[in-house]
Amino acid sequence: MDYRVVTAMNNNVVLACDEKTNEQIVLMSKGIGFGRRPGDIVSDDGANRQIFKLWAGEKDIGPLQADRVAVEEVVRDVVELAKAQLDVENPKLYDALLDHIQFAVDRLRFGLPIENPFIHETAVLYTREYEVATTAAQMIQSRLHVNVGEAEIGFIALHLHSAGKTGQIDRSMRSVQLYKEVMELLEREQIGNTNSRRVFLQALFDILDTVRHGIHLQFPFPAVVMQRLYAAKAQTDEICRCIEKSCKLSLDEDAIDFLILDLERLRQTNTP
């Protein structure tokens, strides 16, 4: 279906007119308003994005035109906070956060919820970033009068982590997904307790960081020792499959042996 742009309210929201019914409608999608001029045609068929449609009469879209400056001010302060507390010096962070937070604010103003299945994992894995993101949410609440909630706090934390560590938010997201999958595996197999599982997962991510930096781990124990750890070996193989699926990363034998040993230590916490 085609819509004729009446006006672009911001980069993510346009007031448009249904070409068939001549009825005005609000279209929302990330970047849908960028560069749009009155009379441009927007199509929702075949587009590789989700477009939300809201009848113009149901929502007050006037405030959106004034939001941009206020959001820019908040984002600038969040970036400065990230520099001070996380030592993040990434010139791309401002634009990434501005785009993301503006779209989140737009969605919430229109009553569209933000869903994030990895809130808990993000808070545990990226604790410092999550704390800064919580402060950012408080800024948004006090200045823009929008409560972004824990889901958006988690996404802001991912942006902060990717800006300071990985440089790619999808890598940060894949790490969070891996954390969730391995934690569920350990819980399903009833290995360890909550605290010991977190210690194991931290050791796991230390190994992954070492491998990503091209550092070879040299396992100090003879192979005959590892051959006795049958159960830990089988479960580590499953974890390695999760790593390959989520992070597109393969571990060599030495890294796997370190992981087996860490998992065996975790298994021993089950022993009375």
Coordinates of C-alpha atoms in Angstrom, one line a residue, residues 9-10 60-68:
M9 CA 7.6 15.0 12.0
N10 CA 11.1 13.6 12.6
D60 CA -1.3 14.1 19.3
I61 CA 1.8 14.3 17.1
G62 CA 2.5 18.0 17.6
P63 CA 5.0 17.6 20.5
L64 CA 7.2 15.3 18.3
Q65 CA 8.5 18.3 16.3
A66 CA 9.9 19.9 19.5
D67 CA 11.3 16.7 20.9
R68 CA 14.4 16.5 18.7

